[in-house]
CSV table of C-alpha atoms in Angstrom, one decimal:
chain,number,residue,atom,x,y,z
A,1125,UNK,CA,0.0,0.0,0.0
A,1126,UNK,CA,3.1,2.4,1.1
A,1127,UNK,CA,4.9,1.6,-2.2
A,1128,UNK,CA,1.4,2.4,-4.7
A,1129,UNK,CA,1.2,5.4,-2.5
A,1130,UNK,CA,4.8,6.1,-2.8
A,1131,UNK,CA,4.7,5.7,-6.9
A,1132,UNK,CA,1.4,8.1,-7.3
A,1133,UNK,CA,3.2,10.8,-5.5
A,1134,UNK,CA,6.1,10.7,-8.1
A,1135,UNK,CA,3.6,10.4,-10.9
A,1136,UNK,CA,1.9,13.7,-9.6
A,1137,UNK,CA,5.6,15.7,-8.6
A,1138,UNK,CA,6.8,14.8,-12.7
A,1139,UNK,CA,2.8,15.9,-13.9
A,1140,UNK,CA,3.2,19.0,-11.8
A,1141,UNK,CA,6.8,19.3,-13.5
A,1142,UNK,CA,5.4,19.4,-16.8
A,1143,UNK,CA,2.9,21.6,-16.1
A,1144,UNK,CA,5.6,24.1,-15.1
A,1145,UNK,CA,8.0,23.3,-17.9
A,1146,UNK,CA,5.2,23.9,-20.1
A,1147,UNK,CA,4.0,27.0,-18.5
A,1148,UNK,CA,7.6,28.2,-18.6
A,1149,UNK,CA,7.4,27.6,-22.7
A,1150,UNK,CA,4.9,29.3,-23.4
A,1151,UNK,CA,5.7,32.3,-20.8
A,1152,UNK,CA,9.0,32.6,-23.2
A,1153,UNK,CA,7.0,32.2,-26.2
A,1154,UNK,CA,4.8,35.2,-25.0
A,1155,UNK,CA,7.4,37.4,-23.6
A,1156,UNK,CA,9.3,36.8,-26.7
A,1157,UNK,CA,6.1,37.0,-28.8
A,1158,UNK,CA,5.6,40.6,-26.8
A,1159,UNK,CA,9.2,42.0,-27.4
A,1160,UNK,CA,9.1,41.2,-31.2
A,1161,UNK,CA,5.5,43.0,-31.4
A,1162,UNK,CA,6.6,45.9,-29.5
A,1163,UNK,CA,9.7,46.3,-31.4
A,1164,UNK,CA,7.7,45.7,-34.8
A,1165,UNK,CA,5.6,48.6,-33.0
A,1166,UNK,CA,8.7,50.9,-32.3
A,1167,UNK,CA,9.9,50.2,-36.2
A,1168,UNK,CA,6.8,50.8,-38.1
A,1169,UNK,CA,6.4,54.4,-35.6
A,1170,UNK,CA,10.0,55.2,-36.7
A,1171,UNK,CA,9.1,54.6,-40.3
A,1172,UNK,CA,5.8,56.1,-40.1
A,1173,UNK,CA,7.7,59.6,-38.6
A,1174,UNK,CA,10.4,59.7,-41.3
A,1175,UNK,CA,7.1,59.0,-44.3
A,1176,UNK,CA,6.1,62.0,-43.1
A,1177,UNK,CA,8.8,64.0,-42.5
A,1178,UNK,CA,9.2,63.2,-46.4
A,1179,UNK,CA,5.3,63.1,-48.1
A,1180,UNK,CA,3.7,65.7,-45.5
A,1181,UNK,CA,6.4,68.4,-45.8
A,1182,UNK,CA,7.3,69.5,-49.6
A,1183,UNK,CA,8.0,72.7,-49.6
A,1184,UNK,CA,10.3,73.3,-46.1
A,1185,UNK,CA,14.0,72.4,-46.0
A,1186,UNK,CA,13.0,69.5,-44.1
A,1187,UNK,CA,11.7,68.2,-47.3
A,1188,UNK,CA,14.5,68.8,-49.1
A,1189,UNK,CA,17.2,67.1,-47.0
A,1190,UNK,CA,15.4,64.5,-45.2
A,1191,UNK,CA,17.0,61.3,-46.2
A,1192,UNK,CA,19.6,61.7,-48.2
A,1193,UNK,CA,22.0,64.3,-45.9
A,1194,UNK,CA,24.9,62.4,-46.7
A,1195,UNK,CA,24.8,62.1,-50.7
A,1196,UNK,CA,24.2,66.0,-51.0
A,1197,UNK,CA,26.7,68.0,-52.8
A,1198,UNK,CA,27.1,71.0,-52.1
A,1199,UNK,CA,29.3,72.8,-54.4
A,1200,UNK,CA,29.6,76.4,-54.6
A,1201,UNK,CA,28.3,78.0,-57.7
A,1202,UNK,CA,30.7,80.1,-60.2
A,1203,UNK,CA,30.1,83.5,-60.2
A,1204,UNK,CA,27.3,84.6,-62.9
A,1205,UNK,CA,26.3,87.9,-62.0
A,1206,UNK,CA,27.8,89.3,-64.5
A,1207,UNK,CA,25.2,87.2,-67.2
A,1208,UNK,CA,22.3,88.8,-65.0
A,1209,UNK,CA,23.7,92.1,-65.5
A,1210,UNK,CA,24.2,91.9,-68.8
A,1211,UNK,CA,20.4,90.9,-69.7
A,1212,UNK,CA,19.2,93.7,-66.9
A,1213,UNK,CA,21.1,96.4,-69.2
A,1214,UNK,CA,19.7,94.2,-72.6
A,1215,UNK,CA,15.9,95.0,-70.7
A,1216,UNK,CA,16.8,98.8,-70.3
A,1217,UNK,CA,18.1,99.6,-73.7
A,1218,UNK,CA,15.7,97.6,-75.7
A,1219,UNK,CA,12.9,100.0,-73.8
A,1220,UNK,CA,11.4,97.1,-71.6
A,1221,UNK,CA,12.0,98.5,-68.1
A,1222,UNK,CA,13.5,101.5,-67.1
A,1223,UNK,CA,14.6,100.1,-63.9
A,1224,UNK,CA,15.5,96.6,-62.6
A,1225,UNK,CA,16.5,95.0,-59.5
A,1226,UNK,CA,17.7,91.6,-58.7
A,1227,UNK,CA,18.2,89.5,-55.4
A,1228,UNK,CA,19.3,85.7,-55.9
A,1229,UNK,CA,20.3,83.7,-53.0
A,1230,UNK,CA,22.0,80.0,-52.9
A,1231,UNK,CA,19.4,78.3,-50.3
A,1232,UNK,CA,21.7,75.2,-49.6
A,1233,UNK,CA,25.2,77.1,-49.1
A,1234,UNK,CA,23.6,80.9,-48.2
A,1235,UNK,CA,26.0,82.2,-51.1
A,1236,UNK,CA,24.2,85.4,-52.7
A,1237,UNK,CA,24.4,88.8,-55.0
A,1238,UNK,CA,22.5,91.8,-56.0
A,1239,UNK,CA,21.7,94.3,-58.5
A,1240,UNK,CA,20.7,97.2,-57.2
A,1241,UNK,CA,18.8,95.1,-54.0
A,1242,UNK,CA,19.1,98.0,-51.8
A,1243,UNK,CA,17.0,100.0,-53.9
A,1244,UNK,CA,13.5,100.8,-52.2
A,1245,UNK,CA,10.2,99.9,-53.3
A,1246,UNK,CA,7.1,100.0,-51.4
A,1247,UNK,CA,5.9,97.9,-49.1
A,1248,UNK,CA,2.2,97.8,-49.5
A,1249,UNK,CA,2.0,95.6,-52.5
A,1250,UNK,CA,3.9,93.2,-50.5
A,1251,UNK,CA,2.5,93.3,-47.3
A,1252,UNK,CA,0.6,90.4,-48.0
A,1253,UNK,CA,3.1,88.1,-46.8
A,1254,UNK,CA,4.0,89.3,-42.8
A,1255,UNK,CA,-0.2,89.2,-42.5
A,1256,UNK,CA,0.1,85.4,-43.7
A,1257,UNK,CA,2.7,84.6,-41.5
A,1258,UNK,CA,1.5,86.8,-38.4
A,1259,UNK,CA,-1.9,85.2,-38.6
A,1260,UNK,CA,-0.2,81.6,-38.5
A,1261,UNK,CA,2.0,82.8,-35.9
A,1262,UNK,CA,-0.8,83.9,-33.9
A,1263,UNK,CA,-3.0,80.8,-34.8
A,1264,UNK,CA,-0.2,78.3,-33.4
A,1265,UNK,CA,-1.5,79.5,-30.0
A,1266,UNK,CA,-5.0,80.2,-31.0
A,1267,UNK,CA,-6.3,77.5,-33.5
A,1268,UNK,CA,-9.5,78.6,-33.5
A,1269,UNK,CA,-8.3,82.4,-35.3
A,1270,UNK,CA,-7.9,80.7,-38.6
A,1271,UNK,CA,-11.6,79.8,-38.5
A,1272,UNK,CA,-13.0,83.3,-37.2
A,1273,UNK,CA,-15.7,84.2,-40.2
A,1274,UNK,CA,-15.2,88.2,-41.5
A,1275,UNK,CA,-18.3,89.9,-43.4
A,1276,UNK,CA,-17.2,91.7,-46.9
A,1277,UNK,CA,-19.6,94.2,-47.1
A,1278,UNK,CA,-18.2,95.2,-50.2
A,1279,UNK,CA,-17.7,99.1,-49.0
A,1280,UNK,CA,-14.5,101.0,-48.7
A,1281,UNK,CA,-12.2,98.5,-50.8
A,1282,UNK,CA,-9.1,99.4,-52.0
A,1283,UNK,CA,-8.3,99.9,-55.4
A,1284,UNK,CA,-8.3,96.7,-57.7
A,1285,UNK,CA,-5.0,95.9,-59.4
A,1286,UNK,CA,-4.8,96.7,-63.2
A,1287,UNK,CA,-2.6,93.6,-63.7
A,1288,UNK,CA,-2.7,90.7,-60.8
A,1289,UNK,CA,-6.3,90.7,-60.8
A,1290,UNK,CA,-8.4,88.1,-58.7
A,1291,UNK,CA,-9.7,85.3,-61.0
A,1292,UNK,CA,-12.7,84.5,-57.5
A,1293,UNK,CA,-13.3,88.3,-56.4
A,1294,UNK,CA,-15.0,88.3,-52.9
A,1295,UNK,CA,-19.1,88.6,-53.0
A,1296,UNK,CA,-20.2,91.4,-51.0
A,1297,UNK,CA,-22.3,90.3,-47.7
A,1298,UNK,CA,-20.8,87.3,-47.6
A,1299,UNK,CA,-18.8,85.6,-45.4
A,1300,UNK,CA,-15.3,84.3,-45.1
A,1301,UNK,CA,-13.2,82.3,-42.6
A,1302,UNK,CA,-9.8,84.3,-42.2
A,1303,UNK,CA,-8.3,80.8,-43.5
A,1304,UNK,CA,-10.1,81.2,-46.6
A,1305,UNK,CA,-9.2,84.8,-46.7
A,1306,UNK,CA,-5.6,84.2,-46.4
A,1307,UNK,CA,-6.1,81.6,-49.1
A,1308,UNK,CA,-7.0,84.1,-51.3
A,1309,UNK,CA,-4.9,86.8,-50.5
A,1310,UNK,CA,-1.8,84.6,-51.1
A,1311,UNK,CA,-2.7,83.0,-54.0
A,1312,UNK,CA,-4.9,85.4,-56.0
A,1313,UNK,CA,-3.9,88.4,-54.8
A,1314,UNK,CA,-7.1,89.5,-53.3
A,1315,UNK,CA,-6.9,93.4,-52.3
A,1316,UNK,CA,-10.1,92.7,-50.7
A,1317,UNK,CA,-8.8,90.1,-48.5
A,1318,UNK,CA,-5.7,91.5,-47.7
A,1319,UNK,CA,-8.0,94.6,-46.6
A,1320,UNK,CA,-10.2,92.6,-44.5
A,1321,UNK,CA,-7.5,90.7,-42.7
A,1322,UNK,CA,-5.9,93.7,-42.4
A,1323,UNK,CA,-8.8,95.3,-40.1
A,1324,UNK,CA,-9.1,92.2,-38.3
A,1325,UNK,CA,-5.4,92.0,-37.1
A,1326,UNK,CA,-4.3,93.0,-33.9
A,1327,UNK,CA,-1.1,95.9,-35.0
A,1328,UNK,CA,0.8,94.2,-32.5
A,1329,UNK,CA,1.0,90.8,-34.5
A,1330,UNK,CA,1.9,92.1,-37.8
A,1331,UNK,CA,4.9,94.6,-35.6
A,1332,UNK,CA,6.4,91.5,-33.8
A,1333,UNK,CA,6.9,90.0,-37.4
A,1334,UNK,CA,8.7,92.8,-38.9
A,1335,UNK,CA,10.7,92.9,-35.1
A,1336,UNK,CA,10.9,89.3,-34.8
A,1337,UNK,CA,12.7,89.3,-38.3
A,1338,UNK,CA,14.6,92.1,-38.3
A,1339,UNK,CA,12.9,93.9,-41.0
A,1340,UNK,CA,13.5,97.4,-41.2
A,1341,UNK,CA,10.1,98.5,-41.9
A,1342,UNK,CA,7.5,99.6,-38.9
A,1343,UNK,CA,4.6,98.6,-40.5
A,1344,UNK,CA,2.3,100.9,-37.7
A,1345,UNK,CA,3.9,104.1,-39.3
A,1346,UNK,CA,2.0,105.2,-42.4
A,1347,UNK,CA,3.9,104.8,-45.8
A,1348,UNK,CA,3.9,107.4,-48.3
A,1349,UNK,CA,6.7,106.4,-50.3
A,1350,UNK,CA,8.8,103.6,-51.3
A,1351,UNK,CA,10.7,102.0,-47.6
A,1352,UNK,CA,11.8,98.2,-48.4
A,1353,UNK,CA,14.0,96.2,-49.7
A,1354,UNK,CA,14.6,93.1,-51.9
A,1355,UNK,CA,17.3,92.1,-49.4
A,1356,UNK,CA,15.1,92.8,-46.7
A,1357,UNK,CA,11.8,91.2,-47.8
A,1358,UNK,CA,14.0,87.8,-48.8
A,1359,UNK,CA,14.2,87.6,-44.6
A,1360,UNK,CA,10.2,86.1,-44.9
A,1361,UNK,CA,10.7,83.9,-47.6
A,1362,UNK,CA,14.1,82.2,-45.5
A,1363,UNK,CA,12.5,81.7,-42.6
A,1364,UNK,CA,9.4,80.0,-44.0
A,1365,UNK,CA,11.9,77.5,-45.7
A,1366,UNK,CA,13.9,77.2,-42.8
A,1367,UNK,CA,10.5,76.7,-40.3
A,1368,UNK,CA,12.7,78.8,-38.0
A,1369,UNK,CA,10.4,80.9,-37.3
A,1370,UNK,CA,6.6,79.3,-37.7
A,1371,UNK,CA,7.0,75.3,-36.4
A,1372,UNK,CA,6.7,73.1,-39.3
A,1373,UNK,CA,3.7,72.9,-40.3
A,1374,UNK,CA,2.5,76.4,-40.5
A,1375,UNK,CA,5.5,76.7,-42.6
A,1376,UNK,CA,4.6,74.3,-45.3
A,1377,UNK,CA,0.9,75.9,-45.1
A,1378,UNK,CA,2.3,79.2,-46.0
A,1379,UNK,CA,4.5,77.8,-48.6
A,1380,UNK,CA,2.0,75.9,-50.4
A,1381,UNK,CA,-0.4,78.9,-50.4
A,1382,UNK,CA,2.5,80.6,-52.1
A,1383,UNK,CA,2.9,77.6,-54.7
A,1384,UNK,CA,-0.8,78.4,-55.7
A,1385,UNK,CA,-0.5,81.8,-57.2
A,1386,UNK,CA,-2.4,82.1,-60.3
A,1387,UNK,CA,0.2,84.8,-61.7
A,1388,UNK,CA,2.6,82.4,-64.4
A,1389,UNK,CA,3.7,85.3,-66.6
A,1390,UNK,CA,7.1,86.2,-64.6
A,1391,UNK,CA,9.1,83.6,-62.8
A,1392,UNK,CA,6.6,80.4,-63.2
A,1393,UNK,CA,7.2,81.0,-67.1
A,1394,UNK,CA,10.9,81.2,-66.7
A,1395,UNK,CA,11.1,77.5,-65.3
A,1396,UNK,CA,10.6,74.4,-66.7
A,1397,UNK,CA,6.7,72.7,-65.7
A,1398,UNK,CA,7.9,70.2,-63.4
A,1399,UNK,CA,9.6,72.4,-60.8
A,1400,UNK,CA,7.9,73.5,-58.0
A,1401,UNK,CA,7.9,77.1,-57.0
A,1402,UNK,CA,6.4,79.3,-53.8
A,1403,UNK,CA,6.2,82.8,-54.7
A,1404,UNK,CA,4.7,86.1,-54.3
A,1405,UNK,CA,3.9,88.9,-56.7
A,1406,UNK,CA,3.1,92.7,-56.6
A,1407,UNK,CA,2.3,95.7,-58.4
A,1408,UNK,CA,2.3,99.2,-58.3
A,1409,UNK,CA,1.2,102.6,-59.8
A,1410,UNK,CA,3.7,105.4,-58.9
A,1411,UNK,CA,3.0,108.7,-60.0
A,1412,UNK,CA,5.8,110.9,-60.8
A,1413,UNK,CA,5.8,114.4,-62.7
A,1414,UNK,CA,8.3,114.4,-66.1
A,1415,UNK,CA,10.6,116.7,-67.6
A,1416,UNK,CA,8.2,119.3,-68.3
A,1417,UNK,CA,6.0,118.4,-65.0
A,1418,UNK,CA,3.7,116.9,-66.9
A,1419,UNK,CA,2.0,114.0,-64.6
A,1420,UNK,CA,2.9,110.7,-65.7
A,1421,UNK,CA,2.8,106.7,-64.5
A,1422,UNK,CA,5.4,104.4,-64.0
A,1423,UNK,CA,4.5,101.2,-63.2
A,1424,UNK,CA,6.2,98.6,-61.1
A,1425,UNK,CA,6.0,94.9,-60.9
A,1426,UNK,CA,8.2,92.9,-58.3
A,1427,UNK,CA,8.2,89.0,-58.0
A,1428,UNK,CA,10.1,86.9,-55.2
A,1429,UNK,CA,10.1,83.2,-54.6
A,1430,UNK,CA,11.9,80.0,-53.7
A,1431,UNK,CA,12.1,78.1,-56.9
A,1432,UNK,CA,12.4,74.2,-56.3
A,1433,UNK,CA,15.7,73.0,-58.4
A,1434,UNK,CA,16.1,69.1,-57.3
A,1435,UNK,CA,19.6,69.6,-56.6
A,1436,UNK,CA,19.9,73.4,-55.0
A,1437,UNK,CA,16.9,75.1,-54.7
A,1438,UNK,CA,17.6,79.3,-54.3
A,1439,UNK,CA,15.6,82.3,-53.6
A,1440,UNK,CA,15.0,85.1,-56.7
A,1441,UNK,CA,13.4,88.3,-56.4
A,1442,UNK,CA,12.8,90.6,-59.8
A,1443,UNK,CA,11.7,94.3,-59.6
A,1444,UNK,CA,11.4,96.2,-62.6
A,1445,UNK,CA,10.1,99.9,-63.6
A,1446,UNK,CA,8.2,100.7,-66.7
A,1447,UNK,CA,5.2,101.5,-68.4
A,1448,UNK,CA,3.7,98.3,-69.8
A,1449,UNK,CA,3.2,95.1,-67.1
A,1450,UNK,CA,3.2,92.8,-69.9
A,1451,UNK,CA,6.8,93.7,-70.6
A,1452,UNK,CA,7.8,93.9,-67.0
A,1453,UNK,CA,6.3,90.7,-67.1
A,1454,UNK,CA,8.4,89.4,-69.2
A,1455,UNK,CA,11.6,91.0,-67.8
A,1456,UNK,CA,10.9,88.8,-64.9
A,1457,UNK,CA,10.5,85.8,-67.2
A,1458,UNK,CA,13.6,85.9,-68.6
A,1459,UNK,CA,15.8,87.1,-65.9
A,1460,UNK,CA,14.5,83.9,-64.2
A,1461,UNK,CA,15.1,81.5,-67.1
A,1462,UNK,CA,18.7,82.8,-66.9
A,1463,UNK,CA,19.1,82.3,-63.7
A,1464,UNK,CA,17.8,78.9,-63.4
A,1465,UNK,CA,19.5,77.4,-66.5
A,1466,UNK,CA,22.9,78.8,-65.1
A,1467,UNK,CA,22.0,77.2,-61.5
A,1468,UNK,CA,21.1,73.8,-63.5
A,1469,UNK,CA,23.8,73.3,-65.4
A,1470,UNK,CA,26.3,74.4,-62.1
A,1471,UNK,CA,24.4,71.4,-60.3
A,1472,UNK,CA,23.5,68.6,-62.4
A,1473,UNK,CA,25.0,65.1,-61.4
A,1474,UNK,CA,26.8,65.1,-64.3
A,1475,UNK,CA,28.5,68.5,-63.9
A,1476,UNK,CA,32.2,68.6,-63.9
């Protein structure tokens, strides 16, 4: 009886064994099971963040560098100033601007020239773009601005350009979000926008961009003349595609506002279809007295933007003086084309 007692207790010790061999296994199989998931989790967040560090973000310099830091050349360009100079006199003594101005800057190095970028022009026509980036500075701490809805009551609006006209004029008594409005500003040009944001921003905003940046242009003091710079106004387009001074994605937001503009006569002409660009154009009636004092116009278009070259993308602003826009127009085309077939064949892989 002792010794069928004695053999049931080792029969149950070696089934309790099992049990916890068993029960170890499949704790290991678990654990292990666990780790590999939560690494697989870990991996696939990593690759989710870098995706969109590359698809969300286009226009930024994130964009541009993200992934490939290590294969970038960055060569510095040859001097060509000279060629730009050479067509800017062409323009003048073939009677298609009176005046021209030119600011290029290397976006990957910081290498840049002018012609004549200290000259003045004014501000107003421009304007456009510190109340697109003081709105999305304010709206990073205040979401909800962007979808604050403004009447047009179609009364009191500023003149409407003779040349960058709106394609979707604002309806009077109607309303608009300022998102919308700031759509339409950017993009089309809308005078009537511009005016209604305008109203709606606090002074203080739109004076912390221009201090904030180190513009030197106070844009509480009333202009009656022209007061900035190409050098100067290039400080909005840099930081946008640096995102060092709105985060990230108000950034990009601004850019690809910018990269919607409806005017392709100047610089969007002067680049081949495929490339991207963000810019911003302007125009402006001056009225000056001749020879004789007779009253007379000149008329002044200006374009600046970040044009997208694969390998080195760069910064161009155009101003030029003159009395027909569609030949101003075309000033800017062709300065552009110059410049960008010059940058092109500096950067191309197979450049010596």
């Amino acid at each position: 009886m002792d010794e069928v007692k004695k053999v049931s207790n080792i029969t149950i010790s070696r089934s309790i064994l099992w049990v916890l061999i068993a029960g170890t296994f499949a704790l290991g199989v678990f654990v292990g099971r666990g780790a590999w998931l939560f690494s697989a989790g870990v991996a696939d967040k990593t690759e989710d963040e870098s995706r969109r560090s590359v698809e969300d973000f286009a226009y930024i310099r994130l964009s541009i560098t993200e992934g490939d830091s290590e294969t970038r050349k960055i060569r510095e360009l040859k001097p060509f100033r000279y060629k730009v100079d050479a067509l800017v006199q062409e323009k003048i003594d073939d009677d298609e601007a009176s005046f021209v101005s030119v600011y290029f800057r290397d976006l990957d190095n910081g290498n840049w020239f002018g012609i004549g970028e200290n000259e003045k022009f004014s501000p107003e026509s421009q304007l456009k773009l510190p109340i697109l980036i003081a709105y999305f500075k304010w709206s990073e701490t205040n979401p909800l601005v962007l979808r604050k809805k403004i009447l047009f009551r179609g009364v009191g609006a500023p003149p409407a350009p003779l040349y960058l006209k709106s394609p979707k004029p604002l309806e009077a008594g109607s309303e608009y979000t300022v998102n919308d409005l700031l759509f339409r500003m950017t993009a089309y040009g809308d005078n009537d926008a511009y005016a209604l944001l305008l109203a709606n921003l606090p002074a203080a905003y739109l004076h912390k961009v221009a201090k904030d940046l180190y513009v030197n242009y106070d844009p509480e003091v009333e202009v009656t003349g022209d007061s900035l710079t190409l050098s100067a106004y290039a400080s909005y387009f840099r930081v946008l595609f640096n995102a060092s001074y709105l985060n990230e994605d108000m950034s990009e937001k601004a850019l690809r506002y910018l990269a919607r503009s409806v005017f392709h006569d100047g610089m969007v002409s002067g680049i081949p279809p495929d490339i991207n660009i963000a810019s911003k154009a302007g125009e402006r009636v001056i009225k000056i007295a001749d020879s004789e004092g007779v009253p007379a116009e000149v008329l002044q278009l200006h374009e600046f933007g970040i044009i997208y070259h694969p390998e080195r993308p760069f910064l161009l602003g155009v101003t030029a003086r003159g009395t027909d826009f569609r030949k101003l127009a075309r000033v800017i085309k062709d300065i552009t084309r110059l410049v960008y077939a010059e940058v092109d064949s500096q950067t191309s892989s197979d450049a010596p």
